Amino acid sequence: MRVTGFPLFTSREIPADAEIISHQLMLRAGLIARLGAGLYTWLPLGLRVLRNVERVVREEMDRIGSLEVLMPAVQPAELWQESGRWEQYGPELLRLKDRHAREFCFGPTHEEVITDLVRREIHSYRQLPVTYYQIQTKFRDEIRPRFGVMRAREFLMKDAYSFHLDQASLEATYRAMHAAYSRIFQRLNLDFRAVRADTGAIGGSVSEEFHVLADSGEDAIAVCRHCNYAANTELAQSRPAPPRQEPQRAAQEQPTPDIRTVAEQAQMLGLTPDRIVKSIVVLADGKPAVLFLAGDDELNLTKARSALDAGEVRLAEPEEAQAATGVPRGFIGPKGLPEELTVRVDERAAAIPNFSSGSNRQDWHWIDLNWGRDAALPERADLRTVRSGEGCPSCAGSLQIKRGIEVGHVFQLGAKYSESMDARVLNEHGDQVPMIMGCYGIGVSRVVAAAIEQNHDERGIIWPTPLAPFQVAIVSINAHRSEAVHNEAERLHEALGAAGLEPLWDDREARPGVKFADMELIGIPHRLVISDRGLSAGTVEYRGRSEPTSRHLPCERVVEFLRDLHQEV
């Protein structure tokens, strides 16, 4: 491909509204163009990268026997009403009506559509298991679309759905899909982790996320330095610390006027925050509950939702907390709390002896309280967010907190959708039973942005070779004036293409510095520079995109050299 026939839409200016590096570089390199909030056109250069991701995804899906389909992006409302998600999904679901006033949505996901298809076409256990997948445009009406294609409203996704007679069959496909996802991200040369995760709005019992590690990642994940333990901090646990062994002291009530925070309480009472048991009032599906945590811990709302078996948990406003407990926030404690309240205590807080907590009356706190003696021990639960340096729950190592960009998610859905939508098959005994389902997604367009977040420098993108829009950049210097330079560039352009490499020949009549800057910005892995000076010595200048220096290759060895490099990847 020649640049004169493949225009580059590059820019030296950093877009004012681009917050993260991938958004900046995708716009500057001419991969995408903004149409509206969260809406982007994929330009020719970016589309080549996107298609490379699709190709790897398709190959690995086909490898494990998944069958490709293409389902409508626009879905009838009655399917979502049947599953119960029409109202549950919330404002992210783009709802619309046709000319007959019938309701539809632009699909953010396709569980309902695939379940409807399978219940119509699959009737016997002999037709199971089966896995369908598609690569399709999705739409989620994000309240604040940002970060370019990382959190766009419209995006490209690979979603797959498996159907089974029993749990054992689901688990076998889940393992195969997990392995396929690992191969996909390995083939794309991305540094990633698979982590335990919350099932969220999709539902189901077991799920894992695949994260590309990057400092700009929105998700925090806990990773062990010594074993393969990894989990989203929404679910991550740490190894319990050994219990403190100390004699119980007599509890005392202390005046604490105008104290509202743990830090103020610790300073006034001469304590460290880890000797304080703080109270947090939440509303679980609208009902108040009191959660007790160590003073230096952070409440994890995802864990709280699980501990309270609630669909939604939020922090209570100060007036809501006082209405529920009869005490201003900051003075609520376990001793003398109204019995009708739902109460949970975090495992770490439950192990603190001689702790301080609110007295359930304004301007007073207890010190040296002990569970069981002074206050009944509530039901215990894991309510806290783990911290870096804490012990791994699976080995003797310690945890690190890293940032990750979620690019894939696999779920064991169970019978959530087949039960609500009556998707059943006849089993070997002739009984109608609900099919067991799995769901598996990869954010294809997000993978492109995540790869850039992980692979860039001050000059631009550094594409992993499998993702690169072209493998080799040919920069000819003054080819419009030098027949020798033009002929050698043309020869290499044809020879590299014949060798299975995709070259981009910058044949513009532009200054060398402009050409070099553009090739570095768009991130092509290998660059060849052809000049009269080099040809007079029988050489071509070569530099890898991430290499600090150039080297000179004999003209006759260039194709062989690059072909060997490409085969090593």
Coordinates of C-alpha atoms in Angstrom, one line a residue, residues 15-21 23-24 144-147:
P15 CA -7.0 17.0 21.2
A16 CA -8.3 19.2 24.1
D17 CA -11.1 16.7 25.1
A18 CA -8.9 13.6 25.0
E19 CA -8.1 12.6 28.6
I20 CA -6.1 9.4 28.2
I21 CA -3.2 8.5 26.0
H23 CA -7.8 8.5 23.0
Q24 CA -5.2 11.1 22.2
R144 CA -20.8 10.2 30.6
P145 CA -19.1 8.7 27.6
R146 CA -15.3 9.3 27.8
F147 CA -11.9 8.0 27.0

